[in-house]
């Protein structure tokens, strides 16, 4: 795994954008695997700025997102589809018909997972952006998830519900389940960038880069990916820099 340590969040976002721009420029029809959470917002701001200033076009780009809360859809401002539109899609020229995410309100959840897996098989990510949970989760693959997993429904870990409750009015409003791409779907991506900032991610970053490869730390599987770059600020790199 390549590791890039930056002085702060803005530099992390700028480095991530450099890699994203290379992918989009090399292939205007690229499949971008995108993530939610506060970490990639700076990257998305850079993409929007560059689109407005330099006209970089996303007209033929396809986007696939990692995960969605079960029970939420575009009508909820806490849903990930809403997040993506607010933070990126509504500000660039991507065709919304080319943006894909699990349907959190699907009546038949198993069929929805199968649909998304089939879709991903034909739309392999040219690049996958990832954040990381404080417990080492990627997308919503919580500790203990099989490395062979594909899109499935998860019961969210208590620590994740607590971490993510800051974005809801109260912890009771955080959905307890979600749809998520599995670890195999993520590992299938041709290129991966993992972003992490802040000291509360330092332990997870250590597990990602230097820990044992174990299903107890889902992100550790990324050590086996042939083209994975971690871009993190000094605070998140604290434990890997010391080791
Ligand atoms: C959620 C998302 C993950 C994300 C994580 C970290 O659980 N499902 O994809 O990486 O939060 O979020 P943040 O970037 O806000 O720290």
CSV table of C-alpha atoms and ligand atoms in Angstrom, one decimal:
chain,number,residue,atom,x,y,z
A,1,UNK,CA,0.0,0.0,0.0
A,2,UNK,CA,1.3,3.4,-0.9
A,3,UNK,CA,1.0,5.9,2.0
A,4,UNK,CA,0.9,9.7,1.6
A,5,UNK,CA,0.9,11.8,4.7
A,6,UNK,CA,-0.3,15.4,4.4
A,7,UNK,CA,-0.1,18.2,6.8
A,8,UNK,CA,-3.8,18.8,7.0
A,9,UNK,CA,-7.3,18.0,5.7
A,10,UNK,CA,-7.0,20.5,2.8
A,11,UNK,CA,-3.8,18.9,1.5
A,12,UNK,CA,-5.3,15.4,1.9
A,13,UNK,CA,-8.2,16.5,-0.3
A,14,UNK,CA,-6.0,18.1,-2.9
A,15,UNK,CA,-3.8,15.0,-3.2
A,16,UNK,CA,-7.0,12.8,-3.5
A,17,UNK,CA,-8.3,15.2,-6.2
A,18,UNK,CA,-5.0,14.9,-8.2
A,19,UNK,CA,-5.5,11.1,-8.5
A,20,UNK,CA,-9.2,11.5,-9.2
A,21,UNK,CA,-8.5,14.0,-12.0
A,22,UNK,CA,-6.0,11.6,-13.6
A,23,UNK,CA,-8.6,8.9,-13.8
A,24,UNK,CA,-11.4,11.2,-15.1
A,25,UNK,CA,-9.0,12.7,-17.7
A,26,UNK,CA,-7.7,9.3,-18.9
A,27,UNK,CA,-11.2,7.9,-19.3
A,28,UNK,CA,-14.2,10.3,-19.6
A,29,UNK,CA,-16.5,7.2,-19.3
A,30,UNK,CA,-14.8,6.0,-16.1
A,31,UNK,CA,-16.7,4.3,-13.3
A,32,UNK,CA,-16.1,6.3,-10.0
A,33,UNK,CA,-16.8,4.4,-6.8
A,34,UNK,CA,-17.8,7.1,-4.3
A,35,UNK,CA,-18.2,7.3,-0.6
A,36,UNK,CA,-20.1,9.4,1.9
A,37,UNK,CA,-19.1,10.7,5.4
A,38,UNK,CA,-17.4,13.9,6.2
A,39,UNK,CA,-13.9,12.8,5.0
A,40,UNK,CA,-14.4,12.9,1.2
A,41,UNK,CA,-16.3,16.3,1.2
A,42,UNK,CA,-13.1,18.2,0.6
A,43,UNK,CA,-12.3,16.0,-2.4
A,44,UNK,CA,-15.8,16.6,-3.8
A,45,UNK,CA,-15.3,20.4,-3.3
A,46,UNK,CA,-12.1,20.2,-5.3
A,47,UNK,CA,-14.0,18.3,-8.1
A,48,UNK,CA,-16.7,21.0,-8.2
A,49,UNK,CA,-14.2,23.8,-8.2
A,50,UNK,CA,-12.2,22.2,-11.0
A,51,UNK,CA,-15.4,21.5,-13.0
A,52,UNK,CA,-16.5,25.2,-12.7
A,53,UNK,CA,-13.0,26.6,-13.4
A,54,UNK,CA,-11.6,24.2,-16.0
A,55,UNK,CA,-14.7,22.6,-17.4
A,56,UNK,CA,-13.7,19.0,-16.5
A,57,UNK,CA,-16.8,17.1,-17.7
A,58,UNK,CA,-18.6,14.2,-16.0
A,59,UNK,CA,-21.3,13.9,-18.7
A,60,UNK,CA,-20.3,10.3,-19.5
A,61,UNK,CA,-19.0,9.3,-16.1
A,62,UNK,CA,-20.8,6.6,-14.1
A,63,UNK,CA,-20.9,6.8,-10.3
A,64,UNK,CA,-21.5,3.9,-8.0
A,65,UNK,CA,-21.8,4.5,-4.2
A,66,UNK,CA,-20.8,2.2,-1.4
A,67,UNK,CA,-23.8,2.1,0.9
A,68,UNK,CA,-27.2,3.4,1.9
A,69,UNK,CA,-29.2,3.3,5.2
A,70,UNK,CA,-32.0,0.8,5.1
A,71,UNK,CA,-35.3,2.6,5.2
A,72,UNK,CA,-34.1,5.9,3.8
A,73,UNK,CA,-34.2,7.3,0.3
A,74,UNK,CA,-33.9,10.6,-1.5
A,75,UNK,CA,-36.9,12.1,0.5
A,76,UNK,CA,-34.7,11.9,3.7
A,77,UNK,CA,-32.0,14.5,4.0
A,78,UNK,CA,-30.0,11.9,6.0
A,79,UNK,CA,-29.9,9.4,3.1
A,80,UNK,CA,-26.6,8.9,1.3
A,81,UNK,CA,-28.3,9.5,-2.1
A,82,UNK,CA,-29.3,12.9,-0.8
A,83,UNK,CA,-25.8,13.5,0.5
A,84,UNK,CA,-24.2,12.7,-2.9
A,85,UNK,CA,-26.6,15.1,-4.7
A,86,UNK,CA,-26.0,17.9,-2.2
A,87,UNK,CA,-22.2,17.5,-1.9
A,88,UNK,CA,-21.3,16.6,-5.5
A,89,UNK,CA,-23.8,15.5,-8.2
A,90,UNK,CA,-25.9,18.7,-8.2
A,91,UNK,CA,-22.8,20.8,-8.8
A,92,UNK,CA,-21.2,19.0,-11.7
A,93,UNK,CA,-22.6,17.9,-15.1
A,94,UNK,CA,-23.0,14.2,-14.3
A,95,UNK,CA,-26.2,12.7,-15.6
A,96,UNK,CA,-28.2,11.6,-12.5
A,97,UNK,CA,-29.3,8.5,-14.5
A,98,UNK,CA,-25.6,7.5,-14.4
A,99,UNK,CA,-25.4,7.7,-10.6
A,100,UNK,CA,-26.1,4.4,-8.7
A,101,UNK,CA,-26.7,3.5,-5.1
A,102,UNK,CA,-28.6,0.8,-3.3
A,103,UNK,CA,-32.3,1.6,-2.9
A,104,UNK,CA,-32.7,2.0,0.8
A,105,UNK,CA,-36.5,1.6,0.5
A,106,UNK,CA,-36.4,-1.5,-1.6
A,107,UNK,CA,-39.3,-3.8,-0.6
A,108,UNK,CA,-37.3,-7.0,-1.3
A,109,UNK,CA,-33.9,-6.3,0.3
A,110,UNK,CA,-32.3,-9.6,-1.0
A,111,UNK,CA,-33.4,-8.8,-4.5
A,112,UNK,CA,-32.0,-5.3,-4.2
A,113,UNK,CA,-28.6,-6.7,-3.1
A,114,UNK,CA,-28.6,-9.1,-6.1
A,115,UNK,CA,-29.5,-6.3,-8.5
A,116,UNK,CA,-26.6,-4.2,-7.2
A,117,UNK,CA,-24.1,-7.0,-7.4
A,118,UNK,CA,-25.1,-7.8,-11.0
A,119,UNK,CA,-24.8,-4.1,-11.8
A,120,UNK,CA,-21.3,-3.8,-10.2
A,121,UNK,CA,-20.1,-6.9,-12.1
A,122,UNK,CA,-20.7,-4.9,-15.3
A,123,UNK,CA,-19.5,-1.6,-13.9
A,124,UNK,CA,-16.2,-2.2,-12.2
A,125,UNK,CA,-14.9,0.8,-10.4
A,126,UNK,CA,-11.9,2.5,-12.2
A,127,UNK,CA,-11.3,4.2,-8.9
A,128,UNK,CA,-12.9,3.6,-5.5
A,129,UNK,CA,-12.8,6.3,-2.9
A,130,UNK,CA,-13.0,5.1,0.7
A,131,UNK,CA,-13.2,6.7,4.2
A,132,UNK,CA,-12.6,4.5,7.2
A,133,UNK,CA,-14.7,4.1,10.4
A,134,UNK,CA,-13.1,4.5,13.8
A,135,UNK,CA,-13.5,0.7,14.3
A,136,UNK,CA,-11.8,-0.1,10.9
A,137,UNK,CA,-14.9,-0.5,8.9
A,138,UNK,CA,-15.0,0.4,5.2
A,139,UNK,CA,-18.4,1.2,3.6
A,140,UNK,CA,-20.6,-0.4,6.2
A,141,UNK,CA,-18.6,-3.6,6.5
A,142,UNK,CA,-18.3,-3.9,10.2
A,143,UNK,CA,-15.7,-6.0,12.1
A,144,UNK,CA,-16.3,-9.7,11.5
A,145,UNK,CA,-17.5,-9.3,7.8
A,146,UNK,CA,-16.2,-11.9,5.5
A,147,UNK,CA,-13.5,-10.9,3.0
A,148,UNK,CA,-15.6,-12.7,0.4
A,149,UNK,CA,-18.7,-10.6,1.0
A,150,UNK,CA,-20.6,-8.9,-1.7
A,151,UNK,CA,-23.5,-6.4,-1.4
A,152,UNK,CA,-25.5,-7.3,1.7
A,153,UNK,CA,-27.6,-5.9,4.6
A,154,UNK,CA,-25.8,-5.2,7.8
A,155,UNK,CA,-26.7,-4.6,11.4
A,156,UNK,CA,-24.6,-1.5,12.2
A,157,UNK,CA,-22.2,-1.7,15.1
A,158,UNK,CA,-23.0,0.3,18.2
A,159,UNK,CA,-19.8,2.3,17.7
A,160,UNK,CA,-20.9,3.2,14.2
A,161,UNK,CA,-24.4,4.2,15.3
A,162,UNK,CA,-22.7,6.5,17.9
A,163,UNK,CA,-20.2,7.9,15.5
A,164,UNK,CA,-22.8,8.7,12.8
A,165,UNK,CA,-25.4,10.0,15.3
A,166,UNK,CA,-23.7,13.4,15.1
A,167,UNK,CA,-25.3,13.9,11.7
A,168,UNK,CA,-28.8,13.1,13.0
A,169,UNK,CA,-31.1,15.0,15.4
A,170,UNK,CA,-30.8,12.2,18.0
A,171,UNK,CA,-29.1,8.8,18.2
A,172,UNK,CA,-32.6,7.2,18.1
A,173,UNK,CA,-33.0,8.4,14.5
A,174,UNK,CA,-29.9,6.6,13.2
A,175,UNK,CA,-31.1,3.6,11.2
A,176,UNK,CA,-29.9,0.3,12.7
A,177,UNK,CA,-29.4,-1.4,9.3
A,178,UNK,CA,-27.8,-0.5,6.0
A,179,UNK,CA,-27.1,-1.9,2.5
A,180,UNK,CA,-23.4,-2.0,1.8
A,181,UNK,CA,-21.1,-3.2,-1.0
A,182,UNK,CA,-19.2,-6.1,0.3
A,183,UNK,CA,-15.4,-6.3,0.8
A,184,UNK,CA,-15.1,-8.3,-2.4
A,185,UNK,CA,-16.9,-5.6,-4.5
A,186,UNK,CA,-14.5,-3.1,-3.0
A,187,UNK,CA,-11.4,-5.2,-3.7
A,188,UNK,CA,-12.5,-5.6,-7.3
A,189,UNK,CA,-11.9,-1.9,-8.0
A,190,UNK,CA,-9.0,-1.2,-10.3
A,191,UNK,CA,-7.6,1.5,-8.0
A,192,UNK,CA,-8.5,2.5,-4.5
A,193,UNK,CA,-7.8,5.7,-2.5
A,194,UNK,CA,-8.5,5.7,1.3
A,195,UNK,CA,-8.8,9.0,3.0
A,196,UNK,CA,-8.5,9.6,6.7
A,197,UNK,CA,-8.1,12.6,8.9
A,198,UNK,CA,-8.0,13.3,12.6
A,199,UNK,CA,-6.6,11.5,15.6
A,200,UNK,CA,-9.8,9.5,16.1
A,201,UNK,CA,-8.9,7.6,13.0
A,202,UNK,CA,-5.2,6.8,14.0
A,203,UNK,CA,-6.0,3.4,15.4
A,204,UNK,CA,-8.0,2.3,12.4
A,205,UNK,CA,-5.3,3.7,10.1
A,206,UNK,CA,-2.7,1.6,12.0
A,207,UNK,CA,-4.8,-1.5,11.5
A,208,UNK,CA,-5.3,-0.6,7.8
A,209,UNK,CA,-1.6,-0.2,7.1
A,210,UNK,CA,0.4,-2.2,9.7
A,211,UNK,CA,-2.0,-4.5,11.5
A,212,UNK,CA,-2.7,-8.2,10.9
A,213,UNK,CA,-4.9,-8.9,7.9
A,214,UNK,CA,-8.0,-10.0,9.7
A,215,UNK,CA,-11.7,-9.9,9.3
A,216,UNK,CA,-11.8,-8.1,12.7
A,217,UNK,CA,-10.4,-5.1,11.0
A,218,UNK,CA,-12.2,-5.0,7.6
A,219,UNK,CA,-9.9,-2.3,6.1
A,220,UNK,CA,-6.8,-4.6,6.6
A,221,UNK,CA,-7.8,-6.5,3.5
A,222,UNK,CA,-6.7,-3.5,1.5
A,223,UNK,CA,-3.1,-4.5,2.2
A,224,UNK,CA,-3.7,-7.2,-0.5
A,225,UNK,CA,-4.9,-4.7,-3.1
A,226,UNK,CA,-2.4,-4.1,-6.0
A,227,UNK,CA,-3.2,-0.4,-6.3
A,228,UNK,CA,-4.3,1.1,-3.1
A,229,UNK,CA,-3.1,4.5,-1.7
A,230,UNK,CA,-3.8,5.8,1.7
A,231,UNK,CA,-3.9,9.6,1.9
A,232,UNK,CA,-4.1,10.8,5.5
A,233,UNK,CA,-3.2,13.8,7.6
A,234,UNK,CA,-0.5,13.8,10.3
A,235,UNK,CA,-3.0,13.3,13.1
A,236,UNK,CA,-4.5,10.1,11.5
A,237,UNK,CA,-0.9,8.9,10.7
A,238,UNK,CA,0.2,9.3,14.3
A,239,UNK,CA,0.5,5.6,15.1
A,240,UNK,CA,1.9,4.4,11.8
A,241,UNK,CA,4.5,7.2,12.0
A,242,UNK,CA,5.6,6.1,15.5
A,243,UNK,CA,5.7,2.3,14.7
B,1,LIG,C1,-19.9,5.8,7.5
B,1,LIG,C2,-19.8,5.3,6.0
B,1,LIG,C3,-18.4,5.0,5.6
B,1,LIG,C4,-17.4,6.2,6.1
B,1,LIG,C5,-17.5,6.3,7.6
B,1,LIG,C6,-16.6,7.3,8.2
B,1,LIG,O1,-20.0,4.7,8.3
B,1,LIG,N1,-20.6,4.2,5.7
B,1,LIG,O2,-18.3,4.9,4.2
B,1,LIG,O3,-16.1,5.9,5.7
B,1,LIG,O4,-18.8,6.6,7.9
B,1,LIG,O5,-17.2,8.6,8.1
B,1,LIG,P1,-16.5,10.0,8.3
B,1,LIG,O6,-15.8,10.2,7.0
B,1,LIG,O7,-17.6,10.9,8.5
B,1,LIG,O8,-15.6,9.9,9.4
